[in-house]
Each structure stands twice: as structure tokens, then as C-alpha cells.
PDB file of C-alpha atoms in Angstrom:
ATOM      1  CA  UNK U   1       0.000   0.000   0.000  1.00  0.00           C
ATOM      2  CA  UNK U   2       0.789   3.788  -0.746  1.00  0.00           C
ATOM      3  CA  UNK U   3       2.065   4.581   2.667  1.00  0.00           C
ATOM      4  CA  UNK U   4       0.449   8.004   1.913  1.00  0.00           C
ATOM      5  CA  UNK U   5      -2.785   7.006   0.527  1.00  0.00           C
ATOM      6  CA  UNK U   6      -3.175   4.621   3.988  1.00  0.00           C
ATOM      7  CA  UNK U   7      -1.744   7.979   6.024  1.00  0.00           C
ATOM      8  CA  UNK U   8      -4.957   9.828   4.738  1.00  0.00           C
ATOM      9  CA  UNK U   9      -7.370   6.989   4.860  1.00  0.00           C
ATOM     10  CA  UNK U  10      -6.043   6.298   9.014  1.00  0.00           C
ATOM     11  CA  UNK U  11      -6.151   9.737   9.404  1.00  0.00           C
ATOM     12  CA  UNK U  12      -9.692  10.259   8.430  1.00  0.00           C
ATOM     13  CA  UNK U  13     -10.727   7.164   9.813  1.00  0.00           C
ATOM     14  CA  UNK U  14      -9.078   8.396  13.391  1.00  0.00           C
ATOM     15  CA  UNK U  15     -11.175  11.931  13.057  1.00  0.00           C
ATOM     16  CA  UNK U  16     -14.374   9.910  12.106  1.00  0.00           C
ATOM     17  CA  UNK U  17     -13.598   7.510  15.269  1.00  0.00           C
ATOM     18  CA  UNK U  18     -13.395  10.595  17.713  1.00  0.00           C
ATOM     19  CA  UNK U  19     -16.705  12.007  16.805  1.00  0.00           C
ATOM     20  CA  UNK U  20     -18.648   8.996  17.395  1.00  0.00           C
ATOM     21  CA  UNK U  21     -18.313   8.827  21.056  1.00  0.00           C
ATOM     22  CA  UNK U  22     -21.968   7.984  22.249  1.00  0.00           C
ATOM     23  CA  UNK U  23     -21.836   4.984  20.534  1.00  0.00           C
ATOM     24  CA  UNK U  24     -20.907   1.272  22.043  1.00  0.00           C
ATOM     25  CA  UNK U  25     -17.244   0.586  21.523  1.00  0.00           C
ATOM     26  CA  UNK U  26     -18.086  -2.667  19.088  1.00  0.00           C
ATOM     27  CA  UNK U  27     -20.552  -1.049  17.396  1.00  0.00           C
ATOM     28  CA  UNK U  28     -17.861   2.322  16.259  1.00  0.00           C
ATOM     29  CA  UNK U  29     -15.065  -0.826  15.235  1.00  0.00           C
ATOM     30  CA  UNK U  30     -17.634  -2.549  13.346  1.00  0.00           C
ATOM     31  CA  UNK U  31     -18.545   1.115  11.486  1.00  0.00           C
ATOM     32  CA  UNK U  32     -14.611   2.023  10.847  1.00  0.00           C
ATOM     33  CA  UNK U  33     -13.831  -1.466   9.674  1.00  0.00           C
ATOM     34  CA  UNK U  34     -16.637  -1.379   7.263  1.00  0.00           C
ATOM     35  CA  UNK U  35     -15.461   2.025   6.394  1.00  0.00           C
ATOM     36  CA  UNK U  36     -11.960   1.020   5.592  1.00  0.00           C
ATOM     37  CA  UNK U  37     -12.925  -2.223   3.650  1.00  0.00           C
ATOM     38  CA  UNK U  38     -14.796  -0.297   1.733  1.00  0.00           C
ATOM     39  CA  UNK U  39     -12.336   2.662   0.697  1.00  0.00           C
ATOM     40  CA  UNK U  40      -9.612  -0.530   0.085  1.00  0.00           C
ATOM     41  CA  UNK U  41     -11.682  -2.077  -1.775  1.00  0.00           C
ATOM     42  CA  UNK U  42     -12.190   1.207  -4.562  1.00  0.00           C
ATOM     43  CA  UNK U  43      -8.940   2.350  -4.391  1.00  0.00           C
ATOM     44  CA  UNK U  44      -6.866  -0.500  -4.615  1.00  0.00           C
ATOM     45  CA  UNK U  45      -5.051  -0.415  -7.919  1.00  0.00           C
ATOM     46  CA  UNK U  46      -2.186  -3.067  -8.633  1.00  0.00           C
ATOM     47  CA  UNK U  47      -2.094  -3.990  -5.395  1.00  0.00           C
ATOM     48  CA  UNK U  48      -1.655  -0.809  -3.855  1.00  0.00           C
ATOM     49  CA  UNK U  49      -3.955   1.983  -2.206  1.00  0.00           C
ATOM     50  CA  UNK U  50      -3.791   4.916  -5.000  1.00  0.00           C
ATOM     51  CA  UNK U  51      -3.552   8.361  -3.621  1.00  0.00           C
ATOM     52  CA  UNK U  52      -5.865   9.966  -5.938  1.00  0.00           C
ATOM     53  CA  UNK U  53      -8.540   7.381  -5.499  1.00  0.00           C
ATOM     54  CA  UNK U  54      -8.465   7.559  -1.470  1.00  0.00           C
ATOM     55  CA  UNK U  55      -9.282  11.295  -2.201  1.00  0.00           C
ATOM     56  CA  UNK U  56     -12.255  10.393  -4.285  1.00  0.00           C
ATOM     57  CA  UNK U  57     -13.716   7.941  -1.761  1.00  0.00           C
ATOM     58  CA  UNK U  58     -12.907  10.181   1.319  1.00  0.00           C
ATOM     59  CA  UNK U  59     -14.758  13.257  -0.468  1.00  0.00           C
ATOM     60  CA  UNK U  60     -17.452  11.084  -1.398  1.00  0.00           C
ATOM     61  CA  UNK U  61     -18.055  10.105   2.465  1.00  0.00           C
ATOM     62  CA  UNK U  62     -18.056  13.676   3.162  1.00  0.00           C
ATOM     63  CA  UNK U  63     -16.388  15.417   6.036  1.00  0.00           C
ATOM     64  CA  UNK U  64     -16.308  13.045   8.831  1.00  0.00           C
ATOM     65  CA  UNK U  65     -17.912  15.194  11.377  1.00  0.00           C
ATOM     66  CA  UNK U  66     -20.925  15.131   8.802  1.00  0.00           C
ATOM     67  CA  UNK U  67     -21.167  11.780   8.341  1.00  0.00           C
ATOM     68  CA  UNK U  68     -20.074  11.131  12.400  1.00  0.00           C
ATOM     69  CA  UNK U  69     -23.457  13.177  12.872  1.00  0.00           C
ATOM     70  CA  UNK U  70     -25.255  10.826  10.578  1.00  0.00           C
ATOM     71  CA  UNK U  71     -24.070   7.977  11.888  1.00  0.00           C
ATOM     72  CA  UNK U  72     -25.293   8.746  15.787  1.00  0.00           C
ATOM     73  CA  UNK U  73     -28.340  10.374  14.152  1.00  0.00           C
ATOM     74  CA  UNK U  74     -29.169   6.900  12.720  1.00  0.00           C
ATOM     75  CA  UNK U  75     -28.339   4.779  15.973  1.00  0.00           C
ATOM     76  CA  UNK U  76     -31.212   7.282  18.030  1.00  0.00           C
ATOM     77  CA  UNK U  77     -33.637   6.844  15.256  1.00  0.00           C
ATOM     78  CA  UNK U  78     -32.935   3.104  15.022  1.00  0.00           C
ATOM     79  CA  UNK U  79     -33.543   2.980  18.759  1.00  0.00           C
ATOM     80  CA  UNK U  80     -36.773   5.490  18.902  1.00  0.00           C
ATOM     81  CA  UNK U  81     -37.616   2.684  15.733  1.00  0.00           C
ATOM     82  CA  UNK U  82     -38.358  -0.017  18.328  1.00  0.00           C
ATOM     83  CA  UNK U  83     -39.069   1.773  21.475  1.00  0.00           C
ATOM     84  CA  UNK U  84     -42.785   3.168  22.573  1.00  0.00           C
ATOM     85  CA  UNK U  85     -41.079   5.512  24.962  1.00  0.00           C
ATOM     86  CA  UNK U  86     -42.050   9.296  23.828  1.00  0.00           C
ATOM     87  CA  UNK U  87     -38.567  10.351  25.646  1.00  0.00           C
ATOM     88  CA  UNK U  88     -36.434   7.893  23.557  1.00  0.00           C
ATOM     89  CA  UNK U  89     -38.603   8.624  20.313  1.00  0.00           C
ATOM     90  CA  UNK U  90     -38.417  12.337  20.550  1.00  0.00           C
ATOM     91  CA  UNK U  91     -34.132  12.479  21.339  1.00  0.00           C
ATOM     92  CA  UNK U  92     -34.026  10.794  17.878  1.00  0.00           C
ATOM     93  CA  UNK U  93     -36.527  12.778  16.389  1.00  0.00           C
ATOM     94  CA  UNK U  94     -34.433  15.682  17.745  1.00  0.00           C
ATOM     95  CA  UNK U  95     -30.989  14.752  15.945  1.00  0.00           C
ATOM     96  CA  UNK U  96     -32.981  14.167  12.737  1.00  0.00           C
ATOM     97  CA  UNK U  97     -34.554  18.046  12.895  1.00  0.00           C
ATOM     98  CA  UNK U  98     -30.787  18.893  12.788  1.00  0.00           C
ATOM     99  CA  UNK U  99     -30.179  17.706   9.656  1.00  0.00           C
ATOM    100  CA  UNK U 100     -33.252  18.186   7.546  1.00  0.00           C
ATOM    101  CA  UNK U 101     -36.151  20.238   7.250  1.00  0.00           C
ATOM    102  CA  UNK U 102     -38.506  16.903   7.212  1.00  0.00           C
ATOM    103  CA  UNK U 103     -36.776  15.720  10.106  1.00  0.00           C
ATOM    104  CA  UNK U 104     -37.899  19.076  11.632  1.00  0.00           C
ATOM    105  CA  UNK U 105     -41.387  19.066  10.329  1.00  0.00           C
ATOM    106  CA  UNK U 106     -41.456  15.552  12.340  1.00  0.00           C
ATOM    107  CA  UNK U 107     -40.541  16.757  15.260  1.00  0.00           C
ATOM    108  CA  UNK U 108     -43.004  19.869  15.690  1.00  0.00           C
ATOM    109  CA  UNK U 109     -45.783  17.896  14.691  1.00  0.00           C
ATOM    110  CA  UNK U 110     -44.974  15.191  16.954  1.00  0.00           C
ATOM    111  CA  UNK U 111     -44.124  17.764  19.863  1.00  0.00           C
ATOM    112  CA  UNK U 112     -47.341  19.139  19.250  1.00  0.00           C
ATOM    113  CA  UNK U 113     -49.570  15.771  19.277  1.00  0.00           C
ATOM    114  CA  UNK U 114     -47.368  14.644  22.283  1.00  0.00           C
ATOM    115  CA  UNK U 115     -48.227  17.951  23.933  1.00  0.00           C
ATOM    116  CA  UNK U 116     -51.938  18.050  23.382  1.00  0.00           C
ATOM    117  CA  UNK U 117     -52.479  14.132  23.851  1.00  0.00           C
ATOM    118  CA  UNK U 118     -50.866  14.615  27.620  1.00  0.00           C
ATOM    119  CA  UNK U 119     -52.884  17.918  28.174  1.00  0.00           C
ATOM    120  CA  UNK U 120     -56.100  15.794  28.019  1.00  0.00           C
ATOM    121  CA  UNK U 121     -54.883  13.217  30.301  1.00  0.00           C
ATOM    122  CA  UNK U 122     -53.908  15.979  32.913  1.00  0.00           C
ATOM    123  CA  UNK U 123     -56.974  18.006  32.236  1.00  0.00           C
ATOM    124  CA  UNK U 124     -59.152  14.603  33.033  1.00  0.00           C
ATOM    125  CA  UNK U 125     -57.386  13.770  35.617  1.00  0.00           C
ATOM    126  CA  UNK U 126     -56.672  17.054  37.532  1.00  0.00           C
ATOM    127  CA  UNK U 127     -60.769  17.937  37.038  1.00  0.00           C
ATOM    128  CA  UNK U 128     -61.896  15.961  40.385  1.00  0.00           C
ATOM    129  CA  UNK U 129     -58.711  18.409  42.179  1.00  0.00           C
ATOM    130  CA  UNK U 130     -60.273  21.428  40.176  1.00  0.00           C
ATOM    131  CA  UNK U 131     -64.018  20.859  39.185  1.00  0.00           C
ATOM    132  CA  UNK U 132     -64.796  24.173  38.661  1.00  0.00           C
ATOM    133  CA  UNK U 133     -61.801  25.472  36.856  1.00  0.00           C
ATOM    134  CA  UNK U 134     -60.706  22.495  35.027  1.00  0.00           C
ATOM    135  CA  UNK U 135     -62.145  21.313  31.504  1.00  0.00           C
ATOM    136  CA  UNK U 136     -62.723  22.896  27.643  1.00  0.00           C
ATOM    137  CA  UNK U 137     -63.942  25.887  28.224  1.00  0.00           C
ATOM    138  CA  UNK U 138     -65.822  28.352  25.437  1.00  0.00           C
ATOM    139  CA  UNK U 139     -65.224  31.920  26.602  1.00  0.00           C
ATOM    140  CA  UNK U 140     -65.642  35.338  24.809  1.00  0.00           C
ATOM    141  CA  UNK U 141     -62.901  38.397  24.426  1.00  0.00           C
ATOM    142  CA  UNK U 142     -63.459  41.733  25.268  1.00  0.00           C
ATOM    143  CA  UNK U 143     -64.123  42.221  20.980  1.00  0.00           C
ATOM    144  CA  UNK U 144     -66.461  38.989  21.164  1.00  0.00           C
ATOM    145  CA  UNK U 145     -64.099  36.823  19.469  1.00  0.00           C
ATOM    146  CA  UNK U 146     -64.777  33.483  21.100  1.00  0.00           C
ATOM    147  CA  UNK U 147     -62.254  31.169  21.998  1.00  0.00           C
ATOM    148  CA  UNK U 148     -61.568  27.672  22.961  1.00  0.00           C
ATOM    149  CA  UNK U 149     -59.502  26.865  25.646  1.00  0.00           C
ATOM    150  CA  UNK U 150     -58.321  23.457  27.637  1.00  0.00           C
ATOM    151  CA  UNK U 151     -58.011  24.629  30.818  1.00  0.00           C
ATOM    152  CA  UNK U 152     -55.638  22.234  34.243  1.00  0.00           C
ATOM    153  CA  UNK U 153     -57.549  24.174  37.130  1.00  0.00           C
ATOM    154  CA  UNK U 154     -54.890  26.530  37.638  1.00  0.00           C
ATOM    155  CA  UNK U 155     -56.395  29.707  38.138  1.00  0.00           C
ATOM    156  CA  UNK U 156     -59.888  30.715  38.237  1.00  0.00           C
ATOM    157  CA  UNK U 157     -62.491  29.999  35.387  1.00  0.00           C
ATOM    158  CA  UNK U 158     -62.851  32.400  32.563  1.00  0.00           C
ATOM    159  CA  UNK U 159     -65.354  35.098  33.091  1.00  0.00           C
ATOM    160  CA  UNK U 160     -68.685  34.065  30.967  1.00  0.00           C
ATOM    161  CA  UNK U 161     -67.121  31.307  30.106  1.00  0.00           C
ATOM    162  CA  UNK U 162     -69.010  27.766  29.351  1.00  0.00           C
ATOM    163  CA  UNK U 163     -67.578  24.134  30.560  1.00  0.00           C
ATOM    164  CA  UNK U 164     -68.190  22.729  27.300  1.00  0.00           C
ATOM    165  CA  UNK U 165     -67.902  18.860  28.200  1.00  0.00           C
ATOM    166  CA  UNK U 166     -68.205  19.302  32.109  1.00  0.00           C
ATOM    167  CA  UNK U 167     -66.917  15.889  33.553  1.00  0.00           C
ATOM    168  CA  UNK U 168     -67.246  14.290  30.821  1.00  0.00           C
ATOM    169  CA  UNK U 169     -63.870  15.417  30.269  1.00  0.00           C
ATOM    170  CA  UNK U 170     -62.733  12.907  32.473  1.00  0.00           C
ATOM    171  CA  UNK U 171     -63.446   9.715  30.116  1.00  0.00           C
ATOM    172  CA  UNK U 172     -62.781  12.208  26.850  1.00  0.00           C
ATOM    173  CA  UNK U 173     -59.648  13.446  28.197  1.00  0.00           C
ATOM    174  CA  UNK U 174     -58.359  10.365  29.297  1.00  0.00           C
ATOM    175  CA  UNK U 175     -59.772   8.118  25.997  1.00  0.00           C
ATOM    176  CA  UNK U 176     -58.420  10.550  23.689  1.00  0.00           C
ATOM    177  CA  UNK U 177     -55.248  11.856  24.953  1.00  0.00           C
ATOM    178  CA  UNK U 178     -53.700   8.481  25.366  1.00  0.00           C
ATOM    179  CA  UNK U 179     -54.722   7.908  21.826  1.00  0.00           C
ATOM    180  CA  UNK U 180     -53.560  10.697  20.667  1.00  0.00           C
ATOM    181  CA  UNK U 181     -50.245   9.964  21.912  1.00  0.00           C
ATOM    182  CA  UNK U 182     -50.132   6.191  20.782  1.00  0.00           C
ATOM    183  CA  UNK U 183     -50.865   7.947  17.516  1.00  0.00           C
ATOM    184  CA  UNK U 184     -48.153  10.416  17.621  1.00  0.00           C
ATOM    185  CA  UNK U 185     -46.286   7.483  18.528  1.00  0.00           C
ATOM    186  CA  UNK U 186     -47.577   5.440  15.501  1.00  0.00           C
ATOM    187  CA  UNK U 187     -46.727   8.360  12.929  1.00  0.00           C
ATOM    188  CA  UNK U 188     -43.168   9.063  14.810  1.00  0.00           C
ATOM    189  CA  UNK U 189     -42.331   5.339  14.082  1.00  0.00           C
ATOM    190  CA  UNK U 190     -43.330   5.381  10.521  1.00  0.00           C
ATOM    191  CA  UNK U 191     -42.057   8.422   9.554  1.00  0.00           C
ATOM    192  CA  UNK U 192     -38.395   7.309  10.990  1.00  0.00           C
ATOM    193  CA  UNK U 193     -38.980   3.781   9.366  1.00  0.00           C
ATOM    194  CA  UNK U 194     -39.277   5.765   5.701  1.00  0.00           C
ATOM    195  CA  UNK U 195     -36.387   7.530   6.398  1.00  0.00           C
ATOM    196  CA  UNK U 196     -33.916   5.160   7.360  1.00  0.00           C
ATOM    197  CA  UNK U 197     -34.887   3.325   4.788  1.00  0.00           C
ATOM    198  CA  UNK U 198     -34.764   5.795   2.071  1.00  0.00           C
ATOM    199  CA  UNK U 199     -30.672   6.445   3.571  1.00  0.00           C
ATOM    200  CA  UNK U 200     -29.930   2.860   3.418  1.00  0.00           C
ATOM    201  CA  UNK U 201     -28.648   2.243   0.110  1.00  0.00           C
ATOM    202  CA  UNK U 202     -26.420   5.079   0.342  1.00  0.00           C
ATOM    203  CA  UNK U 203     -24.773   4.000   3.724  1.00  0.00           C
ATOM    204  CA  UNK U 204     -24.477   0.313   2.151  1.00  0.00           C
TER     205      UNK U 204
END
């Protein structure tokens, strides 16, 4: 082998292994071996590693903080994949928004469907603490605009305002919410199962 060429393909290798702390010690050998097989095996020419060719394949990989960030980026999504934990689903969602715009759009709409899902289940279950407070409440401005509002019982009601479901919020609430959040769950799951899929031939 070129002792250059293998200079720059260690040396690249060594600033991709630093950046991927977070990940199991197996799993980051198993990633650089696969790396270096693969750079050997398209820019081996008579035997030897050819300089010009490790450039190709090393600018093809990108800068290896890039791909470093793809790399953990996939493990959390691989692991939010499997797991029904909102926590663990929304830290990968989270490293996806900060590479792409649809990883983004994921995120705030699952934030938001997360959010709303547990403000039922805490509105039907804080309404026996709070019954006259707590609920969906219908209320008017000052300029008559009327407004909906899912109130926890913190706070007094709103003036002229009407308990739309009364304590029937307590079997809504709690029906609903959770299934809003198995949903969110559901679409979170899906959405990281297209795109891990749609990255795959390009990290084989």
C-alpha cells in the first residue's frame, strides 16, 4: 500500500472515530472497519492503495464530522424505531430536525400531538382536584371573538365562560389523549422507518 494514501485513509478514519463517542465501543469498530474495507476495496489499484482514489472515496463520504453526525443520528432513530417511549422517540426525532427540514417538520408535529395528547390526560385527571376550573372551556374576548380553551384548574375559570364537556372530560380526556399519543407514537415510528430506509442504500 501507498504509505500516503493509507496515512490519509487512518487519518480520516481516526477523526471519524473521535466524533462517534456515544456509541458502544463494538458497534464504532464494526462502522470504521466497514469504512476502511470499503475505501480498500475502490482504491486498490495493482495492489496498492492509489492516492488519488483515497481522495475520491474520502470526499465522497463527506467530512467526517458530517457523516459522524449521521451515523449517531441513525443509531437514536434506530432505537426510537423499536421503542414506545415518547422520551427515547423524541431524542431521535431531535438529531434528525438537525439535519433536515422533514426531520424538523417531524418533530413539531410530533411535539405538538405529544403535547396536546398529555394535556387531556392531565386536564381529566386534575378535574376531580379542580371541578370548577378544570375542563374545555368556550369563553368570549373583550371584541367577542370566542375562543376555545383546555383549561388544568390553575387559576380561576374564565369570566362568561361555558364548561363545554363538564366531567365528561374525564373519560374524553383520558380516551383521547392516550390515543392521541399512541398515535403520535404510531406516525413518529413510521415516519423514521421511511427515512432510514430511504438512507440505506447510500450508507451500504
Amino acid at each position: 500500500m501507498a504509505i500516503g494514501a493509507q496515512q490519509k485513509l487512518e487519518t480520516y478514519l481516526g477523526m471519524l472515530r473521535a466524533r462517534l463517542r456515544g456509541l458502544g465501543n463494538e458497534e464504532v469498530n464494526d462502522i470504521i472497519e466497514e469504512l476502511r474495507s470499503h475505501i480498500i476495496d475502490k482504491s486498490t489499484e495493482n495492489g496498492e492503495l492509489a492516492a488519488g482514489k483515497v481522495d475520491a472515496a474520502l470526499a465522497a463520504l463527506g467530512n467526517p464530522e458530517e457523516l459522524a453526525s449521521e451515523y449517531l443520528t441513525d443509531a437514536a432513530l434506530a432505537r426510537a424505531e423499536v421503542s414506545r417511549s415518547p422520551l427515547q422517540i423524541l431524542a431521535g426525532l431531535f438529531r434528525w430536525a438537525s439535519l433536515s427540514v422533514a426531520g424538523f417538520g417531524v418533530l413539531v408535529s410530533s411535539l405538538v400531538g405529544y403535547f396536546v395528547g398529555l394535556a387531556l390526560v392531565l386536564c381529566a385527571l386534575l378535574k376531580p382536584f379542580h371541578p370548577q376550573s378544570a375542563g374545555l372551556w368556550t369563553f368570549r374576548d373583550r371584541s367577542g371573538e370566542l375562543h376555545l380553551s383546555l383549561r388544568l384548574g390553575f387559576g380561576s375559570a374564565p369570566v362568561g365562560g361555558h364548561d363545554v364537556l363538564g366531567w365528561w372530560i374525564v373519560p374524553v380526556g383520558l380516551v383521547m389523549g392516550s390515543r392521541l399519543v399512541a398515535l403520535t407514537t404510531l406516525f413518529a415510528g413510521w415516519c423514521v422507518r421511511l427515512y432510514r430506509k430511504s438512507r440505506a442504500p447510500k450508507q451500504a
